[in-house]
mmCIF file of C-alpha atoms and ligand atoms in Angstrom:
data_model
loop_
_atom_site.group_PDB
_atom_site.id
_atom_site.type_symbol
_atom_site.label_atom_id
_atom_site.label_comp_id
_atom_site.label_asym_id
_atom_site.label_seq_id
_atom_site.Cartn_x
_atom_site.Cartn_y
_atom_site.Cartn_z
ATOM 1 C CA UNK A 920 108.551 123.314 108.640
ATOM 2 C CA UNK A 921 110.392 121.214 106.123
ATOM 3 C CA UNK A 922 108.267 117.945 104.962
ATOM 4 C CA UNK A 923 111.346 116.116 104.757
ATOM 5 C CA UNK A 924 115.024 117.211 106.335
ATOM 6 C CA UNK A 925 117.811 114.946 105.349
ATOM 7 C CA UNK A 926 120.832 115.974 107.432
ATOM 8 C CA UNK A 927 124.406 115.091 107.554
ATOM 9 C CA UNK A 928 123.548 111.707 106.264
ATOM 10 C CA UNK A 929 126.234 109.149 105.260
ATOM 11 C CA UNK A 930 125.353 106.058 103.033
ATOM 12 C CA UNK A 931 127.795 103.231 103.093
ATOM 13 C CA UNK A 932 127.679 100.116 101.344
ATOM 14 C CA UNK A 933 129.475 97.022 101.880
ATOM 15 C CA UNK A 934 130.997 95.071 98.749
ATOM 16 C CA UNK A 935 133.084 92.572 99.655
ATOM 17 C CA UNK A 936 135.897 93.347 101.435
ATOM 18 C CA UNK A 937 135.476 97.227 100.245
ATOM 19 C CA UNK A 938 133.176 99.794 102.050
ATOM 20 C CA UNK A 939 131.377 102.308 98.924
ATOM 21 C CA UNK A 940 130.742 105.683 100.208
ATOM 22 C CA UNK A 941 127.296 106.359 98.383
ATOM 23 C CA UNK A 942 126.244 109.535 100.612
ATOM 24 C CA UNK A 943 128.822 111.899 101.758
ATOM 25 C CA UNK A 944 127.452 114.224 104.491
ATOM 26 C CA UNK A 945 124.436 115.458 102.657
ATOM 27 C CA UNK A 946 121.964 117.925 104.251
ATOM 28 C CA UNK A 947 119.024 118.634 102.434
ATOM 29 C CA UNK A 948 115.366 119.936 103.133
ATOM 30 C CA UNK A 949 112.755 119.975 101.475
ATOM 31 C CA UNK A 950 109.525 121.762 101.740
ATOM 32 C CA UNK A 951 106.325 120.953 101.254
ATOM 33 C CA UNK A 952 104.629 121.174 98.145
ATOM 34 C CA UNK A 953 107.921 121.184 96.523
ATOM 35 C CA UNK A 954 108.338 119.439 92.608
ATOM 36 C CA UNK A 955 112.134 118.398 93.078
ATOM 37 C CA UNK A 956 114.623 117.225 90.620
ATOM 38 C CA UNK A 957 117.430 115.626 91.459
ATOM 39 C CA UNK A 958 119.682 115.437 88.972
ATOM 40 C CA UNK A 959 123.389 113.819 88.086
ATOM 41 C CA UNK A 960 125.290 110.892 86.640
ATOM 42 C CA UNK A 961 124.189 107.253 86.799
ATOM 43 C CA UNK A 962 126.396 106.568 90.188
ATOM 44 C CA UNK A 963 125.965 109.481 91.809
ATOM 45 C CA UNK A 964 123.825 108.736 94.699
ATOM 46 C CA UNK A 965 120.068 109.865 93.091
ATOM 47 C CA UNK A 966 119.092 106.320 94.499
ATOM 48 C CA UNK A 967 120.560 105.968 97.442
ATOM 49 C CA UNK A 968 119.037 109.382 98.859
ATOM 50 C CA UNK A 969 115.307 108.644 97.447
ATOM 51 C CA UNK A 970 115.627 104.728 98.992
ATOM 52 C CA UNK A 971 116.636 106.619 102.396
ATOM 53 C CA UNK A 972 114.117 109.541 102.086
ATOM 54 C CA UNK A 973 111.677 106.369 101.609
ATOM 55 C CA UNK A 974 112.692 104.910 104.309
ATOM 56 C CA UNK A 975 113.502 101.819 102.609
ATOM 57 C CA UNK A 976 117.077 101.794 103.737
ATOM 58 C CA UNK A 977 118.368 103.470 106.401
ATOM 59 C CA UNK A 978 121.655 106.312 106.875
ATOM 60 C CA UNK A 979 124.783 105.007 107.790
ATOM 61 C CA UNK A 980 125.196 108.153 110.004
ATOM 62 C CA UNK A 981 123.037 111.370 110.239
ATOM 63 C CA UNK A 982 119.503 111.720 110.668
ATOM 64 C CA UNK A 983 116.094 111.751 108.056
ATOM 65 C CA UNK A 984 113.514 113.607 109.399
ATOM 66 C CA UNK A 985 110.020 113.422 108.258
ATOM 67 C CA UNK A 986 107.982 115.987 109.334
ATOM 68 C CA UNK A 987 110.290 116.693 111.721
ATOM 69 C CA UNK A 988 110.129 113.513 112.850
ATOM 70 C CA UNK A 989 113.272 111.221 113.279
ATOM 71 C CA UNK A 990 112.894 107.478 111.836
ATOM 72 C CA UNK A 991 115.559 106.393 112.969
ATOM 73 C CA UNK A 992 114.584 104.005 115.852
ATOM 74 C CA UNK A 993 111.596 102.479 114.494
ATOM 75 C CA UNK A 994 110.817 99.177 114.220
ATOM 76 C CA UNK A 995 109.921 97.714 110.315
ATOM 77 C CA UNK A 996 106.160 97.237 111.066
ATOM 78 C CA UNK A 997 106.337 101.136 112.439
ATOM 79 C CA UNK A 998 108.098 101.952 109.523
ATOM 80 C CA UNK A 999 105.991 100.331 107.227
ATOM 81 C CA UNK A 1000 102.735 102.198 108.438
ATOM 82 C CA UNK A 1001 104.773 105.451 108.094
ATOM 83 C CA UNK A 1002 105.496 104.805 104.421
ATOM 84 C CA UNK A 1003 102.123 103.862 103.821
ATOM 85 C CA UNK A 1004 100.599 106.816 105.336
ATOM 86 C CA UNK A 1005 102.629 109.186 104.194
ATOM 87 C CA UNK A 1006 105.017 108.313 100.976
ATOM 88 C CA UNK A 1007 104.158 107.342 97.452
ATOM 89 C CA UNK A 1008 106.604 105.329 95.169
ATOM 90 C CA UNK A 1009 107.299 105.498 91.563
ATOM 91 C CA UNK A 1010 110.006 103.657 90.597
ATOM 92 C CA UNK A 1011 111.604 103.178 87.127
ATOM 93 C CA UNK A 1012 110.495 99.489 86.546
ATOM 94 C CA UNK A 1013 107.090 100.553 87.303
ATOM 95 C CA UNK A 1014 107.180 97.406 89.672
ATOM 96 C CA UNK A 1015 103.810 96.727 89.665
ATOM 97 C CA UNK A 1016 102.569 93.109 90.992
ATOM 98 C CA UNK A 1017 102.102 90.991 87.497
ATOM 99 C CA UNK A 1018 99.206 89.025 88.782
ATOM 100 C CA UNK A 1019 96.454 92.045 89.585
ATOM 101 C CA UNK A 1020 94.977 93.757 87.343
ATOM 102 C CA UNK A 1021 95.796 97.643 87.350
ATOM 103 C CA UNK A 1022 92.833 98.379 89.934
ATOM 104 C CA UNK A 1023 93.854 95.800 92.068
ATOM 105 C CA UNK A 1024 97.449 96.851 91.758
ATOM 106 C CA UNK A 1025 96.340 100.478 92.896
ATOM 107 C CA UNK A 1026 94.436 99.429 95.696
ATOM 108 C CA UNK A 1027 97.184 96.972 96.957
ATOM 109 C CA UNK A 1028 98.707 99.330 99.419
ATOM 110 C CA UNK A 1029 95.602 100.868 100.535
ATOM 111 C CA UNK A 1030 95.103 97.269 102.220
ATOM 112 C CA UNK A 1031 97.531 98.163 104.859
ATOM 113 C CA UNK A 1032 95.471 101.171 105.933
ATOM 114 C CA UNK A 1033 92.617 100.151 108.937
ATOM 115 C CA UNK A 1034 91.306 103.708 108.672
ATOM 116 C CA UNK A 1035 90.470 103.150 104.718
ATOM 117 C CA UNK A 1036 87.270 101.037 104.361
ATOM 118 C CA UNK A 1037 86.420 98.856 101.524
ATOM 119 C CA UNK A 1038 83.854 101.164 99.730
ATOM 120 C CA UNK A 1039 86.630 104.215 100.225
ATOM 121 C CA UNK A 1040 89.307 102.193 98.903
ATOM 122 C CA UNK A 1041 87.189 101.596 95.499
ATOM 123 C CA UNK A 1042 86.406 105.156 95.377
ATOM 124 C CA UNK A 1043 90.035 106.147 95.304
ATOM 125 C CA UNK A 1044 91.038 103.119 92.467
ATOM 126 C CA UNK A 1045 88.158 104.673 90.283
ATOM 127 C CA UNK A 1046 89.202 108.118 90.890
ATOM 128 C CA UNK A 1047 92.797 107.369 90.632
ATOM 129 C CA UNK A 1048 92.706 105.574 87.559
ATOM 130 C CA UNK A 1049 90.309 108.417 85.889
ATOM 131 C CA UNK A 1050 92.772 111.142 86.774
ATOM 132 C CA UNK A 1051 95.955 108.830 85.414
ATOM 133 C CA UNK A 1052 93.741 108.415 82.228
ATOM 134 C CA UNK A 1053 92.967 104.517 82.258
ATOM 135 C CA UNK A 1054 89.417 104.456 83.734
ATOM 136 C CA UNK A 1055 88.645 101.864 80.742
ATOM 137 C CA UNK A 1056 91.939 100.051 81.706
ATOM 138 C CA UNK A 1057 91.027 98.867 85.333
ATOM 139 C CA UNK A 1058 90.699 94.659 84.690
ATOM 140 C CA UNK A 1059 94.013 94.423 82.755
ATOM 141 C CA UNK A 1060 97.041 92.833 83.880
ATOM 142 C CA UNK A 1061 100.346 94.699 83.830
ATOM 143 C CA UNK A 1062 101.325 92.760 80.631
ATOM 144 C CA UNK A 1063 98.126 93.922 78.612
ATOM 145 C CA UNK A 1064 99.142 97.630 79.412
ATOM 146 C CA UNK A 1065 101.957 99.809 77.698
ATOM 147 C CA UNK A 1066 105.186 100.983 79.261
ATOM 148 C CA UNK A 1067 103.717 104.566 80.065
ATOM 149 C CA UNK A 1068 99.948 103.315 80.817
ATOM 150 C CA UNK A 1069 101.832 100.847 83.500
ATOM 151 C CA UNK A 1070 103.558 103.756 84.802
ATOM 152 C CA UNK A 1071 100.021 105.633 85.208
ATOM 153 C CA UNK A 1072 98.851 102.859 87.301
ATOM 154 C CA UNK A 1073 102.060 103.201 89.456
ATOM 155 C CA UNK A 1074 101.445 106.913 89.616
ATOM 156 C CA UNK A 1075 97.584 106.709 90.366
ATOM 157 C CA UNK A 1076 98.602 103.625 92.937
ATOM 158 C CA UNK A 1077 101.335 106.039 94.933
ATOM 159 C CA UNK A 1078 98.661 109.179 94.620
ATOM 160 C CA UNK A 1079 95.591 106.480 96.208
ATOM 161 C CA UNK A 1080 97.075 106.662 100.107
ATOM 162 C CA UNK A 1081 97.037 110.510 99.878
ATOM 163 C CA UNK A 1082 100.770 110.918 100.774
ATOM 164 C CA UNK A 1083 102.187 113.634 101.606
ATOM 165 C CA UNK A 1084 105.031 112.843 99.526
ATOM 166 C CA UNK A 1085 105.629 111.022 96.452
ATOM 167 C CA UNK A 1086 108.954 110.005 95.793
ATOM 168 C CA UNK A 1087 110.399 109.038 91.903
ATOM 169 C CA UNK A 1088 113.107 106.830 91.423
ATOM 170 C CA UNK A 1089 114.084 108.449 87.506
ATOM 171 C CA UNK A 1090 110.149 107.301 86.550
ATOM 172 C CA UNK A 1091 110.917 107.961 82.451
ATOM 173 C CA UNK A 1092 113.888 105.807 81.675
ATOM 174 C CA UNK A 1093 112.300 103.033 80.725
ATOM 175 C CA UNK A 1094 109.824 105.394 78.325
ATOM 176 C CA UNK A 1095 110.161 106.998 75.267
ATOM 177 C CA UNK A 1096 110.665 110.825 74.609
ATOM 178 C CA UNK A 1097 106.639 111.699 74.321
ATOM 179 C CA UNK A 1098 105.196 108.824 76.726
ATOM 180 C CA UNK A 1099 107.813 110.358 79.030
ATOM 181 C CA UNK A 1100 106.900 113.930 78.681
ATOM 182 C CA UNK A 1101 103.848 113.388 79.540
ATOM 183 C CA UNK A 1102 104.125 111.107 82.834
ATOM 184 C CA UNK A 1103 106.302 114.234 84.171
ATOM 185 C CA UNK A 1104 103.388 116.912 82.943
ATOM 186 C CA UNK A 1105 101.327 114.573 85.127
ATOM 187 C CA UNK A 1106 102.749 114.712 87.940
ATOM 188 C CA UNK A 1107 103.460 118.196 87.403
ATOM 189 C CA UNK A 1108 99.767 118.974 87.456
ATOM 190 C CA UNK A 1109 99.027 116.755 90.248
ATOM 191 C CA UNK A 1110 101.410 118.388 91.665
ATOM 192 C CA UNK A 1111 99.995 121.902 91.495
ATOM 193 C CA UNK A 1112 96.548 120.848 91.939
ATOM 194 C CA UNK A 1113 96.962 118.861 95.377
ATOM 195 C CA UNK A 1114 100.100 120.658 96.856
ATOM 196 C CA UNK A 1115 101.704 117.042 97.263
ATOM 197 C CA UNK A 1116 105.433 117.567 97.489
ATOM 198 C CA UNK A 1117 107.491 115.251 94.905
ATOM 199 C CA UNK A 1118 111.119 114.266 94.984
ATOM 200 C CA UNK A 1119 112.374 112.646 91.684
ATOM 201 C CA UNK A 1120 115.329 111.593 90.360
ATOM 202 C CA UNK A 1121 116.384 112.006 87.104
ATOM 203 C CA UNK A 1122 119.407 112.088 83.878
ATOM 204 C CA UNK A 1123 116.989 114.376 81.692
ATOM 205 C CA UNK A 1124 118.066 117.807 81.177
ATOM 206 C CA UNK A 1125 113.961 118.788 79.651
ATOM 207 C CA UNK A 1126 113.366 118.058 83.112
ATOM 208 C CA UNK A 1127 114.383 120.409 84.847
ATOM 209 C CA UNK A 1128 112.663 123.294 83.160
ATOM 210 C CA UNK A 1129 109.093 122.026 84.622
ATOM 211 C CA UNK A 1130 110.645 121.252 88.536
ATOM 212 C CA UNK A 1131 110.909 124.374 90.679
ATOM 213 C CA UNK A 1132 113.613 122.850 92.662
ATOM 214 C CA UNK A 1133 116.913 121.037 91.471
ATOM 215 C CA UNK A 1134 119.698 119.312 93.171
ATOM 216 C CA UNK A 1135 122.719 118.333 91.500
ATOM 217 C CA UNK A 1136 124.393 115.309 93.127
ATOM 218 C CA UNK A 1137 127.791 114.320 91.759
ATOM 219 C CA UNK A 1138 130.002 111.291 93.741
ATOM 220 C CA UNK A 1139 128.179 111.713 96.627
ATOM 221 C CA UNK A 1140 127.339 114.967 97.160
ATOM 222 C CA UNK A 1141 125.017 117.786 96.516
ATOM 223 C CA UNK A 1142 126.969 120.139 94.640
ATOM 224 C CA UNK A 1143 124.342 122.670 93.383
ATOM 225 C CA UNK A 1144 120.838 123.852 94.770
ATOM 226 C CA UNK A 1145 118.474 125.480 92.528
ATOM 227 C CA UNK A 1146 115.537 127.600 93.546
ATOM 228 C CA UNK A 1147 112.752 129.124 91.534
ATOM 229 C CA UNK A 1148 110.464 131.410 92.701
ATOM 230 C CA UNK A 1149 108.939 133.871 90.280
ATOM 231 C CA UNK A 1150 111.402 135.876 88.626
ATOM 232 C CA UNK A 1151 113.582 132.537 87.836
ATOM 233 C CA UNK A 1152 115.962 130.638 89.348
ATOM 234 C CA UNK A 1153 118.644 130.706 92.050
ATOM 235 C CA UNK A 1154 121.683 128.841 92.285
ATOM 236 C CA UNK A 1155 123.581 127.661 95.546
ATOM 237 C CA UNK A 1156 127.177 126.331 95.524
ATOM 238 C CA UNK A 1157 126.521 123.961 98.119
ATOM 239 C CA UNK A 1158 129.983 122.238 97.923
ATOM 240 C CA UNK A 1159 131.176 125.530 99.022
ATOM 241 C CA UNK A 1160 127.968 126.512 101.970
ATOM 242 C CA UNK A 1161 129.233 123.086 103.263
ATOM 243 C CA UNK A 1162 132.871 123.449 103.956
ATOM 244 C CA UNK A 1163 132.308 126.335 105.002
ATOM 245 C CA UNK A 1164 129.622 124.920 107.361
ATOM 246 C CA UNK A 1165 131.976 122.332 108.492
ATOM 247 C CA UNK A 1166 134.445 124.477 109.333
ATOM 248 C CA UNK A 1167 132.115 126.324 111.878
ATOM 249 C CA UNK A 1168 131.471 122.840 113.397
ATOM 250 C CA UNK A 1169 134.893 122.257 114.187
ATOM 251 C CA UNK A 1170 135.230 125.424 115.930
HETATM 252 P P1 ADP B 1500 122.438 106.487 91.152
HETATM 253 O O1 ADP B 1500 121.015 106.165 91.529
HETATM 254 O O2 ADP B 1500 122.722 107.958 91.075
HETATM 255 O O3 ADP B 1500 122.862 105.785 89.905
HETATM 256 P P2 ADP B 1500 123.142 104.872 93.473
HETATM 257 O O4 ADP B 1500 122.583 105.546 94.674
HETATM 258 O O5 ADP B 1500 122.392 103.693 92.943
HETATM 259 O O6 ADP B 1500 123.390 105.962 92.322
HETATM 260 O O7 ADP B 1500 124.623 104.391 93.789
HETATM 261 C C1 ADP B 1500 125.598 105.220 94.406
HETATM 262 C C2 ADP B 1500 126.861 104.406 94.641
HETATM 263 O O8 ADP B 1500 126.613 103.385 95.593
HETATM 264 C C3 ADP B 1500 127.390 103.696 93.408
HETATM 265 O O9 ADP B 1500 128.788 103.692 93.468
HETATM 266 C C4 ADP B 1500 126.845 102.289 93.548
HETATM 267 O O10 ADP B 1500 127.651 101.370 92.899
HETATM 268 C C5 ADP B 1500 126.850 102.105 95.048
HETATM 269 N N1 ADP B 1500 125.782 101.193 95.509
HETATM 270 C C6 ADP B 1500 124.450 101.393 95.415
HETATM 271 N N2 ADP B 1500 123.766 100.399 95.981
HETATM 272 C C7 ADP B 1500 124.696 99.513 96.446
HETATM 273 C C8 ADP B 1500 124.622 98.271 97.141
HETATM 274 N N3 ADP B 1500 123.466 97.727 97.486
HETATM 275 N N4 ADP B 1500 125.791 97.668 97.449
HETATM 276 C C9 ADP B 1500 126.987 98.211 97.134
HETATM 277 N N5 ADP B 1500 127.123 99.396 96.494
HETATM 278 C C10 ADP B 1500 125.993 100.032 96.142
HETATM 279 MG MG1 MG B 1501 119.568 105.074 90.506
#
């Protein structure tokens, strides 16, 4: 089954006295273990989908599915523990919380979790912050730490819940070519080594030749689905799939 099924999902936005159409009927799923891109102009929607994926913000129409699981329905405290059981963040600000130091900043969410004891939780920050590199970086603050070493402690900090999935909001735009390159190698090999599906959003063409599955969003809508499997990739017009799709729902 598909970790995360996003189907015929509308996102609108009110702006005044004007209603923007983020999300246009988008059906997507996603399996597990999965090392998405999604790709397209600043605009596009890249945002909108990973917030609602996230469960951060919720569809305007359609359904999000996670683990086959509707959230729609749930109150915030449920929705809360779902997101912290289950979904990492990375976000392109790094957003980290200024006044902890980068352990404290990884263990942060873990404090939600009953079923994660104190001595477990300090485990994970050590191991976490060895795997991201910055074992000798635990006691600094946010502002003692580099653009990519902050966004290592937001990587080890969404990895520390075990979540199934890790979602990316474009994680190297705020990082230079190299520092960049090698958050998304990474995550790539976190990726491979724990089977942990991630979803990421992203303008950077380099990307794409490390994800194994692309979707190209443009004004809304998905317009291209890339597969690879071993002998390379496959493309799907989905602009295409979906009228035609819509036309068998109107029969
Ligand atoms: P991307 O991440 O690809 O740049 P977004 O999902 O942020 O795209 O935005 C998609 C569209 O929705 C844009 O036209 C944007 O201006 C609009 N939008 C996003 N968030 C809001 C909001 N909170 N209020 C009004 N419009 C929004
Ligand atoms: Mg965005």
């Amino acid at each position: 089954m598909s970790v995360v099924q996003v189907d015929r999902v509308v996102k609108r936005y009110r702006l005044g006295e004007q209603d923007v159409v983020a999300l246009k009927r988008v059906s997507l799923d996603i399996e597990e273990g999965v090392f998405m891109a999604i790709a397209g102009p600043s605009g596009s929607g890249k945002s909108s989908l990973l917030n609602l994926i996230g469960c951060i913000d919720e569809p305007s129409e359609g359904r999000i599915l996670i683990d086959g699981q509707d959230v729609a329905g749930h109150t915030p405290d449920e929705l809360a523990d779902l997101r912290s059981r289950t979904i990492g963040f990375i976000f392109q600000t790094f957003n980290l919380l200024p006044v902890l130091t980068a352990a404290e900043n990884v263990e942060y969410p873990m404090l939600r979790r009953a079923d994660i004891d104190a001595a477990e939780r300090s485990k994970r920050v050590k191991h976490y912050l060895e795997v991201v590199g910055l074992a000798q970086y635990a006691n600094r603050r946010p502002n003692q730490l580099s653009g990519g070493q902050r966004q290592r402690v937001a990587i080890a900090r969404a990895l520390a819940i075990h979540p199934r999935i890790v979602l990316a909001d474009e994680p190297t735009a705020n990082l230079d070519r190299k520092t960049g390159d090698e958050i998304l190698q990474l995550m790539r090999a976190i990726n491979k080594q724990t089977g942990t599906t991630f979803i990421f959003s992203t303008h950077d063409k380099r990307v794409m030749a490390m994800s194994n599955r692309l979707v190209r969003i443009e004004d809304g809508e998905i317009t291209i689905l890339g597969i690879r499997n071993s002998s390379g990739w496959t493309y799907v017009n989905e602009r295409r799939r979906n009228r035609g799709t819509a036309g068998e729902v109107q029969q």
